[in-house]
Coordinates of C-alpha atoms in Angstrom, one line a residue:
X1 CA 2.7 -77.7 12.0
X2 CA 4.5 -77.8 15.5
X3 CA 1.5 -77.6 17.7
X4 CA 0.1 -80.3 19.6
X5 CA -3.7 -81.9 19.4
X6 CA -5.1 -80.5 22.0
X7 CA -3.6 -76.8 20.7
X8 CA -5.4 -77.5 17.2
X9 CA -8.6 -78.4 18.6
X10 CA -8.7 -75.3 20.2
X11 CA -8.0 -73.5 17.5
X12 CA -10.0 -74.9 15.5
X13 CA -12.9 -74.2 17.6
X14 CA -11.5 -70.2 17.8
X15 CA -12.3 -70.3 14.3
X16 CA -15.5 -71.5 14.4
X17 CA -16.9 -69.6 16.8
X18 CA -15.4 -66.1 15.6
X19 CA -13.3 -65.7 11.9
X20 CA -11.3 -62.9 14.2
X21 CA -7.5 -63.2 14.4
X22 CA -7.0 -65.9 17.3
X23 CA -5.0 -64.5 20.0
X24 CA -1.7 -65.9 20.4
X25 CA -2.2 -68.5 18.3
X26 CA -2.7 -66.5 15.5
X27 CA 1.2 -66.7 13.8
X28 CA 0.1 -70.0 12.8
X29 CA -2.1 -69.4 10.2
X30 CA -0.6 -66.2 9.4
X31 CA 0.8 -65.9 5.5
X32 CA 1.7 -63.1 3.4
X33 CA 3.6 -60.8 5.9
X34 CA 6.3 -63.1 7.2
X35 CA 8.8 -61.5 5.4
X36 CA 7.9 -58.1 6.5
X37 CA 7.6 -59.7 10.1
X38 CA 10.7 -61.4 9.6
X39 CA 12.9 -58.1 9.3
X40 CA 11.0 -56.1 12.3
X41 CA 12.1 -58.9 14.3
X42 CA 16.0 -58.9 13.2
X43 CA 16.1 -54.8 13.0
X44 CA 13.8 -53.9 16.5
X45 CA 13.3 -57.1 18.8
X46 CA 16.9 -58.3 18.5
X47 CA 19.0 -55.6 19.1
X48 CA 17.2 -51.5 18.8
X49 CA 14.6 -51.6 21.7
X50 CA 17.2 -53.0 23.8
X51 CA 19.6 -50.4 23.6
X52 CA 16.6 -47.6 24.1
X53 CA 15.9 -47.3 20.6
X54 CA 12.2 -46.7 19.8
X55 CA 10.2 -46.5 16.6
X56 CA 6.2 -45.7 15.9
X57 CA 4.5 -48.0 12.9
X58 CA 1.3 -47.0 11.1
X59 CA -0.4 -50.3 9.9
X60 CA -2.7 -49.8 7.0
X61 CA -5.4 -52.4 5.4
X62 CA -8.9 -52.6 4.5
X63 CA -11.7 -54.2 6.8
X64 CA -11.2 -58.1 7.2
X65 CA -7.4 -57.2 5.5
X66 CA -5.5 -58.3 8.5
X67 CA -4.4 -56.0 11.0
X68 CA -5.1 -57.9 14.2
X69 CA -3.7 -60.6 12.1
X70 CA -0.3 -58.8 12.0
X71 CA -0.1 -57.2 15.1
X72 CA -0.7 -60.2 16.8
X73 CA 1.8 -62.6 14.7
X74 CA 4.3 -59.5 15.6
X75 CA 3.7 -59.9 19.2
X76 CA 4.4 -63.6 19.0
X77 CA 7.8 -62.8 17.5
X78 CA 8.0 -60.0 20.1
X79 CA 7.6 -62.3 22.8
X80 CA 10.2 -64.9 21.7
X81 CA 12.6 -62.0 22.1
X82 CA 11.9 -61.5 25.5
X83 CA 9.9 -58.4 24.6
X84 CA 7.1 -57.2 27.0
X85 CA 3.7 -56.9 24.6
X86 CA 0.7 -55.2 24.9
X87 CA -2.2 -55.1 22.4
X88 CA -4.8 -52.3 23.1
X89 CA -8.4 -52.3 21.3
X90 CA -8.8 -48.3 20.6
X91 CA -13.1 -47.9 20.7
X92 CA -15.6 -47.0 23.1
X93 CA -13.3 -48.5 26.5
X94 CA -9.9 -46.9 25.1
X95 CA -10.5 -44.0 23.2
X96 CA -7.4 -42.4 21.7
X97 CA -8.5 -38.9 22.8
X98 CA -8.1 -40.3 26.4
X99 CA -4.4 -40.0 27.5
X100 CA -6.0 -41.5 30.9
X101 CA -7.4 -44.4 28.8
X102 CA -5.0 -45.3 26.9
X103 CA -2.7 -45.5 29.9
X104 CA -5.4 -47.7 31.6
X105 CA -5.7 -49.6 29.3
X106 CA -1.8 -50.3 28.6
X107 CA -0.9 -51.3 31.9
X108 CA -3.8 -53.9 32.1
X109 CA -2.7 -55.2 28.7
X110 CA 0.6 -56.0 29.5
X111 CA 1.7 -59.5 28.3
X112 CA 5.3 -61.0 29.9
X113 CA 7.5 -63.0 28.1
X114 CA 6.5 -66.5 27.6
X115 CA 7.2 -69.0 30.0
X116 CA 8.2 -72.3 28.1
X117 CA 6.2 -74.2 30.6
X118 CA 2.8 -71.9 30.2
X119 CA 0.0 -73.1 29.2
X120 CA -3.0 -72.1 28.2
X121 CA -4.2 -67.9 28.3
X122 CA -1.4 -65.8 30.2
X123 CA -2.1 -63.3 32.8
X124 CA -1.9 -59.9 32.0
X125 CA -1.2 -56.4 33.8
X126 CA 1.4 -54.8 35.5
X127 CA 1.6 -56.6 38.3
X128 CA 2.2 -59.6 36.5
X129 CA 5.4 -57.8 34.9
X130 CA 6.1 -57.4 38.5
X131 CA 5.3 -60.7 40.2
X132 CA 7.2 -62.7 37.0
X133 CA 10.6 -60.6 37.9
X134 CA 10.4 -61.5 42.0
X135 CA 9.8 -64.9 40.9
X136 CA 12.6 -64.9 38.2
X137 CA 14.9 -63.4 41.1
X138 CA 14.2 -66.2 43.4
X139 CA 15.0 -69.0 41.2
X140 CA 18.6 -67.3 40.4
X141 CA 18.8 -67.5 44.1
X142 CA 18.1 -70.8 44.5
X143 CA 14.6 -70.6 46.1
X144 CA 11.7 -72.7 44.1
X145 CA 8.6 -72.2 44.3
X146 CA 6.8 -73.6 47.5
X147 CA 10.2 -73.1 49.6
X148 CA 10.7 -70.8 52.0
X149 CA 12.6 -67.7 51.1
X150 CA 15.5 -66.4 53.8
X151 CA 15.8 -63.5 55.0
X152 CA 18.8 -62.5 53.5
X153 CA 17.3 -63.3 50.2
X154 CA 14.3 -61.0 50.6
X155 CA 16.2 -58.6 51.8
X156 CA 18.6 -58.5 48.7
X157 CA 15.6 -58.3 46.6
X158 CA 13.9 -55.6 48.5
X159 CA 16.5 -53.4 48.1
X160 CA 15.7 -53.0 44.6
X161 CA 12.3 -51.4 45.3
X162 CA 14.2 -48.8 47.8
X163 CA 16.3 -46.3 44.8
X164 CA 15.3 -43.3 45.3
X165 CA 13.3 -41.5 42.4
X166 CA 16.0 -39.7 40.6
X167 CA 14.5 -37.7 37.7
X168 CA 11.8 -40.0 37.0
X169 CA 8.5 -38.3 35.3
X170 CA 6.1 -38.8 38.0
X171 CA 8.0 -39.7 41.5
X172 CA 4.1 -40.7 43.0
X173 CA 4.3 -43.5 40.1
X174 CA 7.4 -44.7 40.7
X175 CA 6.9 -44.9 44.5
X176 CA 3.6 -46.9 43.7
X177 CA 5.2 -49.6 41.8
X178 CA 7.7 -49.6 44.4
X179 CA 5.3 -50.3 47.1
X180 CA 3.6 -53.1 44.3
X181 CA 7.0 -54.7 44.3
X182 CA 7.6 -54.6 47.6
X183 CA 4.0 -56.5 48.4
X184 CA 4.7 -58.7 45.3
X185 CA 7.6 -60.1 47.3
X186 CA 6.4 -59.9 50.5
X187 CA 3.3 -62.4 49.5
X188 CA 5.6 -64.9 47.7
X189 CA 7.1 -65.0 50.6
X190 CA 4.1 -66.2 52.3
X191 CA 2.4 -63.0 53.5
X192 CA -1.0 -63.1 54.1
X193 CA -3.1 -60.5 51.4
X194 CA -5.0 -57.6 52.5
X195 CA -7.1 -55.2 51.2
X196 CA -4.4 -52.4 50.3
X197 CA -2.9 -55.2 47.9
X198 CA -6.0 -54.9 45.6
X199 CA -6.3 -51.3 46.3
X200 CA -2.6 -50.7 45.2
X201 CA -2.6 -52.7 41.8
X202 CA -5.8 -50.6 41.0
X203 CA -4.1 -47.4 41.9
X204 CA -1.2 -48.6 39.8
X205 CA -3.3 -49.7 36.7
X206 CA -5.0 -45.8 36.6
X207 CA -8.0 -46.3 38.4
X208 CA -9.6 -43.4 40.7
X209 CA -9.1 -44.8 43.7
X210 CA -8.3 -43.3 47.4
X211 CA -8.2 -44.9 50.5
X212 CA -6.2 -44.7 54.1
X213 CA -3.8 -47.6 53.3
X214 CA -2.4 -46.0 49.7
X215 CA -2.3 -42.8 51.9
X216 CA 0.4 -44.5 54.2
X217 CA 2.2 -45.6 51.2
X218 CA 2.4 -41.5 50.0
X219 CA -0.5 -42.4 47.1
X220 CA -2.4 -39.6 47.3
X221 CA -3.2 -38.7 43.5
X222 CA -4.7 -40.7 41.4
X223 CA -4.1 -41.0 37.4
X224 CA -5.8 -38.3 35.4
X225 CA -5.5 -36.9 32.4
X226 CA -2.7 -34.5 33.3
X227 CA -0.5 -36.7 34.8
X228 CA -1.1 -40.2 32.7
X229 CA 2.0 -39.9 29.9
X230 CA 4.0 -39.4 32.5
X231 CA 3.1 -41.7 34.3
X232 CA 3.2 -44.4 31.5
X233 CA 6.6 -42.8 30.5
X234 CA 7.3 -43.4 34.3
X235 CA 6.1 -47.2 34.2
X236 CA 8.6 -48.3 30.8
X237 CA 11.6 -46.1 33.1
X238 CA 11.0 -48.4 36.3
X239 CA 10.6 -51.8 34.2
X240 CA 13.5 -51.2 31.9
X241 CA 16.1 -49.7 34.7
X242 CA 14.9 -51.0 37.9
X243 CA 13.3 -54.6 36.4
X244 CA 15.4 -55.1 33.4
X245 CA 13.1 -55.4 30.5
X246 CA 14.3 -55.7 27.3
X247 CA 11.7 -54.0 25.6
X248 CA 8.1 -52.8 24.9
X249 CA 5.6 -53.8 22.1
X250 CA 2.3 -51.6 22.5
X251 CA 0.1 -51.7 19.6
X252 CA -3.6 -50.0 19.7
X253 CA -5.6 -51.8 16.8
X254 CA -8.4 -49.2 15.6
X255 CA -10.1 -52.1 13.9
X256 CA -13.7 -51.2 12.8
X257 CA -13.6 -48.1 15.1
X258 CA -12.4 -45.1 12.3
X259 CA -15.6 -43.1 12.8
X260 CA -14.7 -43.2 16.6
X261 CA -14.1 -39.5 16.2
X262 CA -16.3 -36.5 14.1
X263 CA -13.8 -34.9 11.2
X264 CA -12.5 -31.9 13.1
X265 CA -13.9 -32.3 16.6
X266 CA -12.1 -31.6 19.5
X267 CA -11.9 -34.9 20.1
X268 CA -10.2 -36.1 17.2
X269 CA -7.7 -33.1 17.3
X270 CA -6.8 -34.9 20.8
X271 CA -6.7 -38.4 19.4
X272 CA -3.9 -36.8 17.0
X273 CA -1.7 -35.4 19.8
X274 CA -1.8 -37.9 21.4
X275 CA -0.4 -39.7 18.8
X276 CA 2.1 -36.9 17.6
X277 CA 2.9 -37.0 21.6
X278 CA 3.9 -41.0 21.3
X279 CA 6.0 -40.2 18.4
X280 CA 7.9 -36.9 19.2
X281 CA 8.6 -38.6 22.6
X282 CA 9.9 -41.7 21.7
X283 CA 12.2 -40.0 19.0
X284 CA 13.5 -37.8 22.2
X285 CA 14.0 -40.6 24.1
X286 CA 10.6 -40.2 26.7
X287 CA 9.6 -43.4 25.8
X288 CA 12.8 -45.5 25.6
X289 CA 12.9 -48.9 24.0
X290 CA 9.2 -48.8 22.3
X291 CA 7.7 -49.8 19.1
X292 CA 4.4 -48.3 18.8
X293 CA 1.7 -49.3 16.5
X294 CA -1.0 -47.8 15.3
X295 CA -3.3 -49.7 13.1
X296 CA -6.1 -48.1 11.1
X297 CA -8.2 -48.6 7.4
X298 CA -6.9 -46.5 4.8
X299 CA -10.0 -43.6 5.2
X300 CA -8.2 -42.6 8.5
X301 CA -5.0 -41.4 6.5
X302 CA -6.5 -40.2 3.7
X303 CA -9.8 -38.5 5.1
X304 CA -7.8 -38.0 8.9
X305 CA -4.1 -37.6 9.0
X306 CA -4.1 -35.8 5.9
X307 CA -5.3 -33.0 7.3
X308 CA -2.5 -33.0 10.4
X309 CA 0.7 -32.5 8.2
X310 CA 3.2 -32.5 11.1
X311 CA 1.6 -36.1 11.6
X312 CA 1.1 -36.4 7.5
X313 CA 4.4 -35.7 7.6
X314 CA 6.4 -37.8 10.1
X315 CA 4.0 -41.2 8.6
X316 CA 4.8 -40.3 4.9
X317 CA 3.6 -42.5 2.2
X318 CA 6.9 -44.9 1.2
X319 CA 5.7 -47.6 2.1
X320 CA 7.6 -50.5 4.8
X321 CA 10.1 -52.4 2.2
X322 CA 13.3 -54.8 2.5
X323 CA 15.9 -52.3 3.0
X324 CA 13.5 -49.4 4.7
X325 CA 12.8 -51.1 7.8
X326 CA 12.5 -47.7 9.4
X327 CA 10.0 -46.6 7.3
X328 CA 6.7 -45.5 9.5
X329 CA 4.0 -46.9 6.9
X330 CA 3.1 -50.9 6.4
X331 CA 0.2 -51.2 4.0
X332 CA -1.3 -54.3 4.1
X333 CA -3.0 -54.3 0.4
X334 CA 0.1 -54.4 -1.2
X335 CA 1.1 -57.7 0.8
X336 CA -2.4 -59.2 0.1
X337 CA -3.1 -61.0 -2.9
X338 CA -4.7 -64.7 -3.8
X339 CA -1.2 -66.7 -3.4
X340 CA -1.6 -65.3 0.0
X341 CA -5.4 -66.7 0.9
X342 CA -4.2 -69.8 -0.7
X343 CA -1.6 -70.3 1.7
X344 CA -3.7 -69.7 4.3
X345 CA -6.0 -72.2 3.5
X346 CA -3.0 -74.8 3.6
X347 CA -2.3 -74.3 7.2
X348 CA -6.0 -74.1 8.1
X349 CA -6.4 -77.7 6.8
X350 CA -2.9 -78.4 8.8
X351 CA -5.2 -77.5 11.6
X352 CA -7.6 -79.3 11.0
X353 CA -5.5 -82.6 10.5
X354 CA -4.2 -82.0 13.7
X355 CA -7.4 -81.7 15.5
X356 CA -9.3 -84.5 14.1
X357 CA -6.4 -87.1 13.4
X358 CA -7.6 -86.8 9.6
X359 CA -5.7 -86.6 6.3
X360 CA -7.0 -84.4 3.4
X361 CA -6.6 -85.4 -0.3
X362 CA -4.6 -81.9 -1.1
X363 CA -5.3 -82.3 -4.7
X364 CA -9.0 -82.3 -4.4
X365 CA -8.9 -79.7 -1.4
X366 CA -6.8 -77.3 -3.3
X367 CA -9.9 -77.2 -6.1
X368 CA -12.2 -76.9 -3.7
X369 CA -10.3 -74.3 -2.1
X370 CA -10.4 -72.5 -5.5
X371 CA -13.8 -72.8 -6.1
X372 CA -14.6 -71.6 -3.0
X373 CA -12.6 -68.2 -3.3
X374 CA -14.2 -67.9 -6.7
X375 CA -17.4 -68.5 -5.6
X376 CA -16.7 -65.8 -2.7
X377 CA -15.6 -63.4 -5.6
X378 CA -19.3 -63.8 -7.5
X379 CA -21.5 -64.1 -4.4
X380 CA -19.3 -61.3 -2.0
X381 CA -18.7 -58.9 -5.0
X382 CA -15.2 -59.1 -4.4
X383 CA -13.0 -58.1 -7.4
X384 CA -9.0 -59.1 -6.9
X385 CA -8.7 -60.7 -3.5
X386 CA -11.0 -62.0 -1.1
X387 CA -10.1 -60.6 2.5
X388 CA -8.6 -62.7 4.8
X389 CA -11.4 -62.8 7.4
X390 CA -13.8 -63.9 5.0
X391 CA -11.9 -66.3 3.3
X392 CA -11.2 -68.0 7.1
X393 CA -14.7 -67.8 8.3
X394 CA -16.2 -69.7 5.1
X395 CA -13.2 -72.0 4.3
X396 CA -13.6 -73.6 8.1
X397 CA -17.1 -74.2 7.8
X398 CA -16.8 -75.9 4.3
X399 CA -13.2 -77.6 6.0
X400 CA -15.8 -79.2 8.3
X401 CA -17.9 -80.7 6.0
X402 CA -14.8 -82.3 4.2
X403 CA -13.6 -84.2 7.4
X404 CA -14.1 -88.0 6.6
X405 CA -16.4 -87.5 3.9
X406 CA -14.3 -85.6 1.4
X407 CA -16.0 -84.4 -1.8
X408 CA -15.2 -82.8 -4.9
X409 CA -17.3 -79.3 -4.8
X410 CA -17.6 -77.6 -8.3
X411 CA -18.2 -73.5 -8.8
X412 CA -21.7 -74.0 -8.6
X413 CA -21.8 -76.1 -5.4
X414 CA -19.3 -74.0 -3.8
X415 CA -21.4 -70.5 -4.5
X416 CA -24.8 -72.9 -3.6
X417 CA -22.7 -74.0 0.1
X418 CA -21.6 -70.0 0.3
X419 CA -25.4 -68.7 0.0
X420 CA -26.7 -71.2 2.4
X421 CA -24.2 -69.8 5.2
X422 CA -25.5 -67.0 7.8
X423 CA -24.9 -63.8 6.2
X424 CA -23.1 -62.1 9.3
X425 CA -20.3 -64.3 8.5
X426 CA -19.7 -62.2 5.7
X427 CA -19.6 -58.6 7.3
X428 CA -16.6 -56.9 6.6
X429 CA -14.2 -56.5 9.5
X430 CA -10.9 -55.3 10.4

């Protein structure tokens, strides 16, 4: 496992803590969708958004199946591509009937490209999309970081913030991120900060905001409702043309959050525009360069979109296969099965080798490991598979027990160490 000690140990304690997927990290315990990963990567990231070509994926799978899982091992492989990501939670903050949340929330999610030499969490928002391009500018023209930038130099960049806004959807958004830019450069260039700077990247992020200093800039309106596609539509124009971004990841995981609308409300109706809008645009070119995810459990097709057929319709039922990369639907439960959990467990005692400078006997592990997913099976109620989040959250706490004092653990022993554990360990999640 190429990771370092430090890296395991924090993963490790990740898992501990919360059996959720682990952020960034989470491609390396991922199993069972790599090949499905694999050709996304070659067909979209490579080559498609580049060129302006956009898609719209519907990610299906039970609670505790995955889906955060996925998404986020897609982002990694997004990210090594030089693709922009952005991972929304759709609930109670982003509800998909809000086209002003959703827009909020996508432009304080975005995630740049990784930096080789990052460590640790990276920042996220616009302005970072922003603020990593002026600094990416200055290097290719010779100015480190720390030195002072010439004139000429700032100038040349500036210039690039002062296009005029040419047939863009929402000319007051583009001028804002013009005016972001522009202070972006202006403070690595050793400008002191003021309070318009905060004011402006609120104003850009969506937030109702109004104040004398956005007024000189020509920021009159804030985001609403009526004006926030556009103005996202107007965001992904400005990074791609004017920035040079490659392409846009933004996935909205639904998670546990299927009931976040009443069958038939007005609400829900909106949440399915909204999501007809992201298609319909994208295939029209609006939203250039974008694959959109949507992941959900399988009631919301069958008890939700089956009732919308133009959306019933443009999602279909073939599922994602080698050879149909363009096909709308990945379902999850057909990926899943126990050779999957299995290898799983494998890279989560890689982990924990890592972390504690320890060595597992894989012969006795690998009966334990059985044991335990049996055991799961008889105490859970599970019938085929054990989801992956259960499978995690036990398997790390019984890992721990096996460092330095390994011990063979029959069926009854494993079912015995699985009833002693705190039930909420065991709720079914997404």
């Amino acid at each position: 496992m190429d990771i370092t000690r430090r890296e395991a140990r924090l993963l490790k304690r990740q898992l501990l803590d919360s059996p959720v997927a682990p952020g960034v990290s989470s491609y390396l315990i991922n199993a069972g969708t790599d090949n499905v990963l694999n050709i996304l990567e070659e067909e979209y990231f490579k080559e498609d958004l580049a060129e302006g070509i956009s898609c719209f994926k519907y990610v299906e799978g039970d609670y505790g199946l995955g889906k955060t899982q996925f998404i986020l091992s897609l982002s990694n492989k997004a990210q090594n591509n030089g693709i922009v990501t952005c991972v929304v939670s759709i609930g109670k903050e982003c509800p998909f009937s809000s086209q002003l949340a959703i827009f909020q929330n996508v432009m304080s999610s975005f995630l740049a490209p990784r930096i080789p030499e990052e460590e640790g969490q990276p920042p996220k928002g616009i302005e970072v999309l922003l603020q990593r391009w002026v600094q990416k500018k200055l290097r290719e023209l010779g100015v480190d970081k720390g030195q002072e930038v010439p004139n000429q130099i700032a100038a040349g960049i500036k210039r690039t913030f002062n296009s005029p806004a040419i047939g863009v959807k929402n000319p007051q958004m583009f001028v804002g991120l013009q005016a972001l830019g522009k202070r972006i450069l202006d403070l690595e260039c050793g400008a002191s900060k003021n309070v318009t700077d905060d004011e402006l990247i609120s104003w850009v992020r969506g937030t109702k905001i109004s104040s004398k200093g956005l007024k000189e800039l020509g920021l009159s309106e804030p985001a609403n409702e009526n004006n926030a596609f556009s103005r996202l539509k107007t965001t992904i124009h400005f990074l791609r043309t004017e920035m040079g971004y490659r392409g846009f990841m933004i996935a909205f995981d639904e998670g546990t959050r299927t009931a976040s609308f009443r069958r038939g409300s007005i609400k829900q109706k909106q949440a399915i525009e909204n999501m007809l809008s992201m298609i319909n645009d994208s295939a029209e070119g609006e939203f250039a360069g974008i694959m959109f995810i949507y992941a959900a459990t399988p009631d919301f097709r069958s008890d939700v979109i089956s009732n919308y057929r133009a959306l019933k319709d443009r999602i279909g039922s073939a599922s994602f296969r080698p050879g149909m990369p363009i096909t709308p639907l990945i379902n999850l439960d057909v990926l899943y099965n126990n050779d999957v959990t299995i290898s799983i467990g494998e890279k989560l005692m890689d982990v924990f080798e890592k972390s504690d400078n320890f060595i597992f006997d894989r012969e006795l592990q690998r009966k334990n490991m059985s044991n335990i997913i049996d055991a799961q099976k008889e105490v859970m109620h599970y019938f085929d598979k054990v989801p992956p989040r259960a499978f995690v959250s036990t398997y790390c706490k019984f890992l721990v027990n096996q460092v330095h004092d390994q011990k063979s653990a029959n069926l009854q022993e494993a079912i015995s160490f699985i009833r002693d554990q705190d039930s909420e360990v065991f709720e079914e999640d997404a």
